[in-house]
Every structure is written in structure tokens, then in C-alpha cells.
mmCIF file with all atom_site columns, C-alpha atoms in Angstrom:
data_model
loop_
_atom_site.group_PDB
_atom_site.id
_atom_site.type_symbol
_atom_site.label_atom_id
_atom_site.label_alt_id
_atom_site.label_comp_id
_atom_site.label_asym_id
_atom_site.label_entity_id
_atom_site.label_seq_id
_atom_site.pdbx_PDB_ins_code
_atom_site.Cartn_x
_atom_site.Cartn_y
_atom_site.Cartn_z
_atom_site.occupancy
_atom_site.B_iso_or_equiv
_atom_site.pdbx_formal_charge
_atom_site.auth_seq_id
_atom_site.auth_comp_id
_atom_site.auth_asym_id
_atom_site.auth_atom_id
_atom_site.pdbx_PDB_model_num
ATOM 1   C CA . ILE A 1 1   ? 136.606 126.916 110.727 1.00 62.00 ? 272 ILE A CA 1
ATOM 2   C CA . ASP A 1 2   ? 134.372 124.177 109.929 1.00 74.00 ? 273 ASP A CA 1
ATOM 3   C CA . PRO A 1 3   ? 134.327 121.053 112.507 1.00 72.00 ? 274 PRO A CA 1
ATOM 4   C CA . ASP A 1 4   ? 132.112 119.143 109.385 1.00 77.00 ? 275 ASP A CA 1
ATOM 5   C CA . GLN A 1 5   ? 134.537 120.248 106.800 1.00 77.00 ? 276 GLN A CA 1
ATOM 6   C CA . THR A 1 6   ? 137.416 119.614 108.894 1.00 72.00 ? 277 THR A CA 1
ATOM 7   C CA . GLN A 1 7   ? 136.183 115.488 109.603 1.00 72.00 ? 278 GLN A CA 1
ATOM 8   C CA . ARG A 1 8   ? 135.085 114.966 106.454 1.00 78.00 ? 279 ARG A CA 1
ATOM 9   C CA . TYR A 1 9   ? 139.049 116.307 105.713 1.00 74.00 ? 280 TYR A CA 1
ATOM 10  C CA . ILE A 1 10  ? 139.946 113.848 108.649 1.00 70.00 ? 281 ILE A CA 1
ATOM 11  C CA . GLN A 1 11  ? 138.334 110.776 106.711 1.00 74.00 ? 282 GLN A CA 1
ATOM 12  C CA . ARG A 1 12  ? 139.135 111.138 103.094 1.00 73.00 ? 283 ARG A CA 1
ATOM 13  C CA . ALA A 1 13  ? 142.467 111.646 104.061 1.00 70.00 ? 284 ALA A CA 1
ATOM 14  C CA . SER A 1 14  ? 142.444 107.828 106.813 1.00 70.00 ? 285 SER A CA 1
ATOM 15  C CA . GLN A 1 15  ? 140.331 106.633 103.539 1.00 68.00 ? 286 GLN A CA 1
ATOM 16  C CA . ILE A 1 16  ? 143.558 106.918 100.832 1.00 66.00 ? 287 ILE A CA 1
ATOM 17  C CA . LEU A 1 17  ? 145.916 105.625 104.254 1.00 64.00 ? 288 LEU A CA 1
ATOM 18  C CA . ASP A 1 18  ? 143.771 102.707 104.805 1.00 66.00 ? 289 ASP A CA 1
ATOM 19  C CA . GLY A 1 19  ? 145.924 100.987 102.103 1.00 62.00 ? 290 GLY A CA 1
ATOM 20  C CA . THR A 1 20  ? 149.470 102.243 102.788 1.00 62.00 ? 291 THR A CA 1
ATOM 21  C CA . ASP A 1 21  ? 151.085 99.899  105.001 1.00 57.00 ? 292 ASP A CA 1
ATOM 22  C CA . LEU A 1 22  ? 151.060 99.800  108.508 1.00 56.00 ? 293 LEU A CA 1
ATOM 23  C CA . PRO A 1 23  ? 153.858 100.716 110.865 1.00 56.00 ? 294 PRO A CA 1
ATOM 24  C CA . GLY A 1 24  ? 155.870 96.959  111.397 1.00 59.00 ? 295 GLY A CA 1
ATOM 25  C CA . GLU A 1 25  ? 154.599 95.865  109.247 1.00 62.00 ? 296 GLU A CA 1
ATOM 26  C CA . GLU A 1 26  ? 156.012 97.552  105.888 1.00 61.00 ? 297 GLU A CA 1
ATOM 27  C CA . ARG A 1 27  ? 157.046 96.623  102.820 1.00 59.00 ? 298 ARG A CA 1
ATOM 28  C CA . ARG A 1 28  ? 159.216 96.911  99.627  1.00 60.00 ? 299 ARG A CA 1
ATOM 29  C CA . GLY A 1 29  ? 157.178 98.604  96.884  1.00 59.00 ? 300 GLY A CA 1
ATOM 30  C CA . ARG A 1 30  ? 154.415 99.391  98.844  1.00 55.00 ? 301 ARG A CA 1
ATOM 31  C CA . ARG A 1 31  ? 153.721 102.906 100.668 1.00 56.00 ? 302 ARG A CA 1
ATOM 32  C CA . GLN A 1 32  ? 155.040 103.557 103.547 1.00 56.00 ? 303 GLN A CA 1
ATOM 33  C CA . MET A 1 33  ? 153.844 107.326 104.691 1.00 63.00 ? 304 MET A CA 1
ATOM 34  C CA . ILE A 1 34  ? 154.062 107.190 109.329 1.00 68.00 ? 305 ILE A CA 1
ATOM 35  C CA . GLY A 1 35  ? 154.245 110.146 108.679 1.00 71.00 ? 306 GLY A CA 1
ATOM 36  C CA . ALA A 1 36  ? 150.614 111.583 106.921 1.00 74.00 ? 307 ALA A CA 1
ATOM 37  C CA . ARG A 1 37  ? 149.423 108.992 109.665 1.00 74.00 ? 308 ARG A CA 1
ATOM 38  C CA . SER A 1 38  ? 151.038 110.880 113.079 1.00 79.00 ? 309 SER A CA 1
ATOM 39  C CA . ALA A 1 39  ? 149.297 113.927 112.110 1.00 80.00 ? 310 ALA A CA 1
ATOM 40  C CA . ILE A 1 40  ? 145.973 113.014 111.042 1.00 81.00 ? 311 ILE A CA 1
ATOM 41  C CA . LEU A 1 41  ? 145.911 111.035 114.715 1.00 82.00 ? 312 LEU A CA 1
ATOM 42  C CA . SER A 1 42  ? 146.814 114.580 115.917 1.00 86.00 ? 313 SER A CA 1
ATOM 43  C CA . GLN A 1 43  ? 144.714 115.788 114.220 1.00 85.00 ? 314 GLN A CA 1
ATOM 44  C CA . GLN A 1 44  ? 141.343 112.891 115.215 1.00 85.00 ? 315 GLN A CA 1
ATOM 45  C CA . ALA A 1 45  ? 143.424 114.014 118.973 1.00 90.00 ? 316 ALA A CA 1
ATOM 46  C CA . HIS A 1 46  ? 141.977 117.330 118.173 1.00 87.00 ? 317 HIS A CA 1
ATOM 47  C CA . GLN A 1 47  ? 139.272 117.461 117.319 1.00 87.00 ? 318 GLN A CA 1
ATOM 48  C CA . ALA A 1 48  ? 137.702 114.938 119.882 1.00 89.00 ? 319 ALA A CA 1
ATOM 49  C CA . PHE A 1 49  ? 139.590 116.656 122.809 1.00 92.00 ? 320 PHE A CA 1
ATOM 50  C CA . ALA A 1 50  ? 138.020 119.150 121.660 1.00 88.00 ? 321 ALA A CA 1
ATOM 51  C CA . ASN A 1 51  ? 134.251 117.697 121.663 1.00 88.00 ? 322 ASN A CA 1
ATOM 52  C CA . GLY A 1 52  ? 134.813 117.017 125.227 1.00 92.00 ? 323 GLY A CA 1
ATOM 53  C CA . HIS A 1 53  ? 135.903 113.121 124.311 1.00 93.00 ? 324 HIS A CA 1
ATOM 54  C CA . ILE A 1 54  ? 138.770 112.852 126.883 1.00 95.00 ? 325 ILE A CA 1
ATOM 55  C CA . GLU A 1 55  ? 139.186 109.177 125.908 1.00 96.00 ? 326 GLU A CA 1
ATOM 56  C CA . LYS A 1 56  ? 139.100 109.021 122.636 1.00 93.00 ? 327 LYS A CA 1
ATOM 57  C CA . ALA A 1 57  ? 141.755 111.670 122.363 1.00 93.00 ? 328 ALA A CA 1
ATOM 58  C CA . ILE A 1 58  ? 144.185 111.021 124.750 1.00 96.00 ? 329 ILE A CA 1
ATOM 59  C CA . GLU A 1 59  ? 143.681 107.035 122.713 1.00 94.00 ? 330 GLU A CA 1
ATOM 60  C CA . LEU A 1 60  ? 145.131 109.307 119.366 1.00 90.00 ? 331 LEU A CA 1
ATOM 61  C CA . CYS A 1 61  ? 146.633 110.708 120.775 1.00 93.00 ? 332 CYS A CA 1
ATOM 62  C CA . ARG A 1 62  ? 149.197 107.816 122.317 1.00 94.00 ? 333 ARG A CA 1
ATOM 63  C CA . HIS A 1 63  ? 149.102 106.095 118.793 1.00 89.00 ? 334 HIS A CA 1
ATOM 64  C CA . ASP A 1 64  ? 150.196 109.721 117.289 1.00 89.00 ? 335 ASP A CA 1
ATOM 65  C CA . LEU A 1 65  ? 153.374 109.686 119.805 1.00 91.00 ? 336 LEU A CA 1
ATOM 66  C CA . GLU A 1 66  ? 154.362 105.847 118.955 1.00 88.00 ? 337 GLU A CA 1
ATOM 67  C CA . LEU A 1 67  ? 154.072 106.928 115.440 1.00 83.00 ? 338 LEU A CA 1
ATOM 68  C CA . THR A 1 68  ? 156.145 110.110 116.112 1.00 85.00 ? 339 THR A CA 1
ATOM 69  C CA . SER A 1 69  ? 158.585 108.049 118.253 1.00 84.00 ? 340 SER A CA 1
ATOM 70  C CA . ARG A 1 70  ? 159.114 105.956 115.679 1.00 79.00 ? 341 ARG A CA 1
ATOM 71  C CA . LEU A 1 71  ? 160.243 108.592 112.986 1.00 77.00 ? 342 LEU A CA 1
ATOM 72  C CA . ALA A 1 72  ? 162.232 109.695 116.021 1.00 74.00 ? 343 ALA A CA 1
ATOM 73  C CA . GLN A 1 73  ? 164.042 107.258 116.231 1.00 73.00 ? 344 GLN A CA 1
ATOM 74  C CA . SER A 1 74  ? 164.232 106.392 112.427 1.00 67.00 ? 345 SER A CA 1
ATOM 75  C CA . GLY A 1 75  ? 166.925 109.470 110.938 1.00 61.00 ? 346 GLY A CA 1
ATOM 76  C CA . PRO A 1 76  ? 170.287 110.570 112.270 1.00 59.00 ? 347 PRO A CA 1
ATOM 77  C CA . ASP A 1 77  ? 168.855 113.303 113.255 1.00 59.00 ? 348 ASP A CA 1
ATOM 78  C CA . GLY A 1 78  ? 165.109 112.117 113.477 1.00 61.00 ? 349 GLY A CA 1
ATOM 79  C CA . LEU A 1 79  ? 161.336 114.496 114.957 1.00 74.00 ? 350 LEU A CA 1
ATOM 80  C CA . PRO A 1 80  ? 162.369 115.241 118.583 1.00 83.00 ? 351 PRO A CA 1
ATOM 81  C CA . ARG A 1 81  ? 160.905 118.650 117.753 1.00 85.00 ? 352 ARG A CA 1
ATOM 82  C CA . GLN A 1 82  ? 157.387 116.964 116.651 1.00 86.00 ? 353 GLN A CA 1
ATOM 83  C CA . GLU A 1 83  ? 157.682 114.202 119.399 1.00 90.00 ? 354 GLU A CA 1
ATOM 84  C CA . ALA A 1 84  ? 158.069 117.258 121.991 1.00 92.00 ? 355 ALA A CA 1
ATOM 85  C CA . THR A 1 85  ? 154.886 118.349 120.098 1.00 92.00 ? 356 THR A CA 1
ATOM 86  C CA . VAL A 1 86  ? 153.178 115.290 120.684 1.00 93.00 ? 357 VAL A CA 1
ATOM 87  C CA . ARG A 1 87  ? 153.947 115.164 124.421 1.00 95.00 ? 358 ARG A CA 1
ATOM 88  C CA . ARG A 1 88  ? 152.971 118.131 125.099 1.00 95.00 ? 359 ARG A CA 1
ATOM 89  C CA . HIS A 1 89  ? 149.717 117.382 123.317 1.00 94.00 ? 360 HIS A CA 1
ATOM 90  C CA . LEU A 1 90  ? 149.417 114.256 125.250 1.00 96.00 ? 361 LEU A CA 1
ATOM 91  C CA . GLY A 1 91  ? 149.886 115.909 128.448 1.00 97.00 ? 362 GLY A CA 1
ATOM 92  C CA . GLN A 1 92  ? 147.344 118.371 128.168 1.00 96.00 ? 363 GLN A CA 1
ATOM 93  C CA . MET A 1 93  ? 144.972 115.772 127.872 1.00 96.00 ? 364 MET A CA 1
ATOM 94  C CA . LEU A 1 94  ? 145.623 114.014 130.536 1.00 97.00 ? 365 LEU A CA 1
ATOM 95  C CA . MET A 1 95  ? 145.086 117.366 132.672 1.00 96.00 ? 366 MET A CA 1
ATOM 96  C CA . ALA A 1 96  ? 141.724 117.025 131.140 1.00 95.00 ? 367 ALA A CA 1
ATOM 97  C CA . LYS A 1 97  ? 141.443 113.848 132.895 1.00 95.00 ? 368 LYS A CA 1
ATOM 98  C CA . GLY A 1 98  ? 142.542 114.157 136.073 1.00 96.00 ? 369 GLY A CA 1
ATOM 99  C CA . SER A 1 99  ? 145.679 112.238 135.564 1.00 97.00 ? 370 SER A CA 1
ATOM 100 C CA . TYR A 1 100 ? 148.579 114.885 136.862 1.00 98.00 ? 371 TYR A CA 1
ATOM 101 C CA . GLU A 1 101 ? 151.096 112.289 137.554 1.00 97.00 ? 372 GLU A CA 1
ATOM 102 C CA . GLU A 1 102 ? 151.876 111.470 133.591 1.00 97.00 ? 373 GLU A CA 1
ATOM 103 C CA . ALA A 1 103 ? 151.331 114.693 132.066 1.00 97.00 ? 374 ALA A CA 1
ATOM 104 C CA . GLU A 1 104 ? 153.691 115.594 134.432 1.00 97.00 ? 375 GLU A CA 1
ATOM 105 C CA . LYS A 1 105 ? 156.021 113.371 132.762 1.00 97.00 ? 376 LYS A CA 1
ATOM 106 C CA . MET A 1 106 ? 154.855 114.368 129.658 1.00 97.00 ? 377 MET A CA 1
ATOM 107 C CA . PHE A 1 107 ? 155.239 117.973 129.967 1.00 97.00 ? 378 PHE A CA 1
ATOM 108 C CA . LEU A 1 108 ? 158.673 117.307 131.669 1.00 97.00 ? 379 LEU A CA 1
ATOM 109 C CA . ALA A 1 109 ? 159.714 114.808 127.887 1.00 96.00 ? 380 ALA A CA 1
ATOM 110 C CA . SER A 1 110 ? 158.206 117.366 125.808 1.00 96.00 ? 381 SER A CA 1
ATOM 111 C CA . ALA A 1 111 ? 160.739 120.386 127.320 1.00 96.00 ? 382 ALA A CA 1
ATOM 112 C CA . GLU A 1 112 ? 163.866 118.092 127.662 1.00 95.00 ? 383 GLU A CA 1
ATOM 113 C CA . LEU A 1 113 ? 163.016 117.551 123.891 1.00 92.00 ? 384 LEU A CA 1
ATOM 114 C CA . PHE A 1 114 ? 162.577 121.382 122.793 1.00 92.00 ? 385 PHE A CA 1
ATOM 115 C CA . ARG A 1 115 ? 165.973 121.619 124.822 1.00 92.00 ? 386 ARG A CA 1
ATOM 116 C CA . SER A 1 116 ? 167.661 119.072 123.094 1.00 90.00 ? 387 SER A CA 1
ATOM 117 C CA . VAL A 1 117 ? 166.620 120.910 120.081 1.00 88.00 ? 388 VAL A CA 1
ATOM 118 C CA . LEU A 1 118 ? 167.878 124.449 121.545 1.00 89.00 ? 389 LEU A CA 1
ATOM 119 C CA . ASP A 1 119 ? 163.895 125.471 121.334 1.00 90.00 ? 390 ASP A CA 1
ATOM 120 C CA . PRO A 1 120 ? 163.779 127.989 124.738 1.00 91.00 ? 391 PRO A CA 1
ATOM 121 C CA . MET A 1 121 ? 160.501 128.842 123.974 1.00 91.00 ? 392 MET A CA 1
ATOM 122 C CA . SER A 1 122 ? 159.394 126.647 123.175 1.00 93.00 ? 393 SER A CA 1
ATOM 123 C CA . ASP A 1 123 ? 161.136 124.827 125.997 1.00 94.00 ? 394 ASP A CA 1
ATOM 124 C CA . PHE A 1 124 ? 160.030 127.589 127.927 1.00 95.00 ? 395 PHE A CA 1
ATOM 125 C CA . PHE A 1 125 ? 155.927 126.570 127.690 1.00 95.00 ? 396 PHE A CA 1
ATOM 126 C CA . SER A 1 126 ? 156.135 123.066 127.928 1.00 96.00 ? 397 SER A CA 1
ATOM 127 C CA . LEU A 1 127 ? 157.597 123.778 131.235 1.00 97.00 ? 398 LEU A CA 1
ATOM 128 C CA . ALA A 1 128 ? 154.348 126.573 132.373 1.00 96.00 ? 399 ALA A CA 1
ATOM 129 C CA . ARG A 1 129 ? 152.882 123.140 131.447 1.00 97.00 ? 400 ARG A CA 1
ATOM 130 C CA . ARG A 1 130 ? 154.345 121.682 134.170 1.00 97.00 ? 401 ARG A CA 1
ATOM 131 C CA . VAL A 1 131 ? 153.136 123.493 136.950 1.00 97.00 ? 402 VAL A CA 1
ATOM 132 C CA . GLU A 1 132 ? 149.997 123.402 136.905 1.00 97.00 ? 403 GLU A CA 1
ATOM 133 C CA . PRO A 1 133 ? 150.276 119.539 137.756 1.00 97.00 ? 404 PRO A CA 1
ATOM 134 C CA . LEU A 1 134 ? 153.265 119.270 140.227 1.00 97.00 ? 405 LEU A CA 1
ATOM 135 C CA . LEU A 1 135 ? 150.736 121.747 142.046 1.00 97.00 ? 406 LEU A CA 1
ATOM 136 C CA . GLN A 1 136 ? 148.207 119.179 142.233 1.00 97.00 ? 407 GLN A CA 1
ATOM 137 C CA . LEU A 1 137 ? 149.958 116.148 143.264 1.00 97.00 ? 408 LEU A CA 1
ATOM 138 C CA . GLN A 1 138 ? 151.473 118.947 145.908 1.00 97.00 ? 409 GLN A CA 1
ATOM 139 C CA . ARG A 1 139 ? 154.924 119.313 145.297 1.00 97.00 ? 410 ARG A CA 1
ATOM 140 C CA . PRO A 1 140 ? 155.779 122.886 145.545 1.00 96.00 ? 411 PRO A CA 1
ATOM 141 C CA . ALA A 1 141 ? 159.532 122.653 146.147 1.00 97.00 ? 412 ALA A CA 1
ATOM 142 C CA . ASP A 1 142 ? 159.011 121.734 142.960 1.00 97.00 ? 413 ASP A CA 1
ATOM 143 C CA . ALA A 1 143 ? 156.857 123.710 140.842 1.00 97.00 ? 414 ALA A CA 1
ATOM 144 C CA . SER A 1 144 ? 159.199 126.736 142.129 1.00 97.00 ? 415 SER A CA 1
ATOM 145 C CA . ASP A 1 145 ? 162.716 125.393 140.336 1.00 97.00 ? 416 ASP A CA 1
ATOM 146 C CA . VAL A 1 146 ? 160.368 124.645 137.067 1.00 97.00 ? 417 VAL A CA 1
ATOM 147 C CA . ILE A 1 147 ? 159.179 128.929 137.631 1.00 96.00 ? 418 ILE A CA 1
ATOM 148 C CA . LYS A 1 148 ? 163.079 130.015 138.417 1.00 97.00 ? 419 LYS A CA 1
ATOM 149 C CA . ARG A 1 149 ? 163.507 127.783 135.167 1.00 95.00 ? 420 ARG A CA 1
ATOM 150 C CA . MET A 1 150 ? 161.512 129.099 133.135 1.00 95.00 ? 421 MET A CA 1
ATOM 151 C CA . LYS A 1 151 ? 162.887 132.621 134.540 1.00 95.00 ? 422 LYS A CA 1
ATOM 152 C CA . ASP A 1 152 ? 165.873 131.791 132.878 1.00 93.00 ? 423 ASP A CA 1
ATOM 153 C CA . LEU A 1 153 ? 165.312 131.292 129.809 1.00 92.00 ? 424 LEU A CA 1
ATOM 154 C CA . LEU A 1 154 ? 162.850 134.702 129.973 1.00 90.00 ? 425 LEU A CA 1
ATOM 155 C CA . HIS A 1 155 ? 166.716 136.536 131.480 1.00 90.00 ? 426 HIS A CA 1
ATOM 156 C CA . ALA A 1 156 ? 168.471 134.130 128.554 1.00 87.00 ? 427 ALA A CA 1
ATOM 157 C CA . CYS A 1 157 ? 166.585 134.976 125.101 1.00 83.00 ? 428 CYS A CA 1
ATOM 158 C CA . ALA A 1 158 ? 166.765 138.973 126.232 1.00 83.00 ? 429 ALA A CA 1
ATOM 159 C CA . GLN A 1 159 ? 170.405 138.730 126.188 1.00 81.00 ? 430 GLN A CA 1
ATOM 160 C CA . ASN A 1 160 ? 170.987 136.840 123.285 1.00 75.00 ? 431 ASN A CA 1
ATOM 161 C CA . SER A 1 161 ? 167.909 139.168 121.773 1.00 66.00 ? 432 SER A CA 1
ATOM 162 C CA . THR A 1 162 ? 169.915 142.291 122.715 1.00 62.00 ? 433 THR A CA 1
ATOM 163 C CA . ARG A 1 163 ? 173.171 141.047 121.612 1.00 58.00 ? 434 ARG A CA 1
ATOM 164 C CA . ARG A 1 164 ? 171.271 140.424 117.830 1.00 59.00 ? 435 ARG A CA 1
ATOM 165 C CA . GLU A 1 165 ? 170.704 144.485 118.435 1.00 58.00 ? 436 GLU A CA 1
ATOM 166 C CA . ASN A 1 166 ? 174.392 145.021 118.964 1.00 51.00 ? 437 ASN A CA 1
#
């Protein structure tokens, strides 16, 4: 992947979205592209993070989370999977900054959202991310509980796989 070309694509997409209504300012008959805006913010956050601009990445990811959460609340089914993914990404960025308490909360919320949409492996990976901040916060008993939950998830997935084969 060419980082310069990716940056050009993101900038062009941002220019296209400049003509749309901002969240909270939607008007009838106008384009409202909250999902597209959120996706671009996500890409910009990842690019900033990859380039070592952690504060900028966190700022962009927080804005992405704001839009994603808004989208999740807008429909009857919501978008908990997207919100869970953004929360996990934000948690990773917060870990890099050393904000362990907030990162742990993001990973926990991510796991819970994945659990709500019955996605055990994504739940597993969000839980796995939770272990490090718990250890950094000197909460080994909580980390042990998370590891037990992860083992239970793997066991349940293995049982489901065996049932499908039979």
C-alpha cells in the first residue's frame, strides 16, 4: 500500500464530504453522509497512528466514535459491530499513549458490543486486548478473570464447530 496514494484518496474523499451536512446540522433535501464521514475519520486515524501522531490519531478516532455511536442509535438494529470496532481501535491508540484505564474501558465496551451481536471471536480479541491494560493497572485478578472468559469462549467455539461437523 502506497501511503502517499492513500493520503490522496483520503483527502479527495474528505473534499467530497465537505459539501454534506455535518452531524447535528442535517437539513431536508441535503446529502447526509455520516457513515462515509466516519469511515474517512477511521482511515485518517489509522494513518496518523501509523505515522506516530498518537494524539491526532486519538482525536480523529474519538470523532469517529462519536459519529459511529450516533449511527448506532439511529436505527432499530443500530450498528453495534461498527461501534465495537471503533472502540477497540481507540483502545489500542490509548494504550500507545499510556492511558491504560480509559483503554481498558474501551476494550470492555468493545467486547460487550461484540457479545451483543453474537460475535464470539471478535469478543475474544477485544477481551485479549483488555489483559495488558489490566496488568498495567496492577489488577492481575481482573486479568485472570478475563483470561478465563477467553478460555470459555474458545471452548464454546470449539464445541459449536464440533456440533456443526456432526
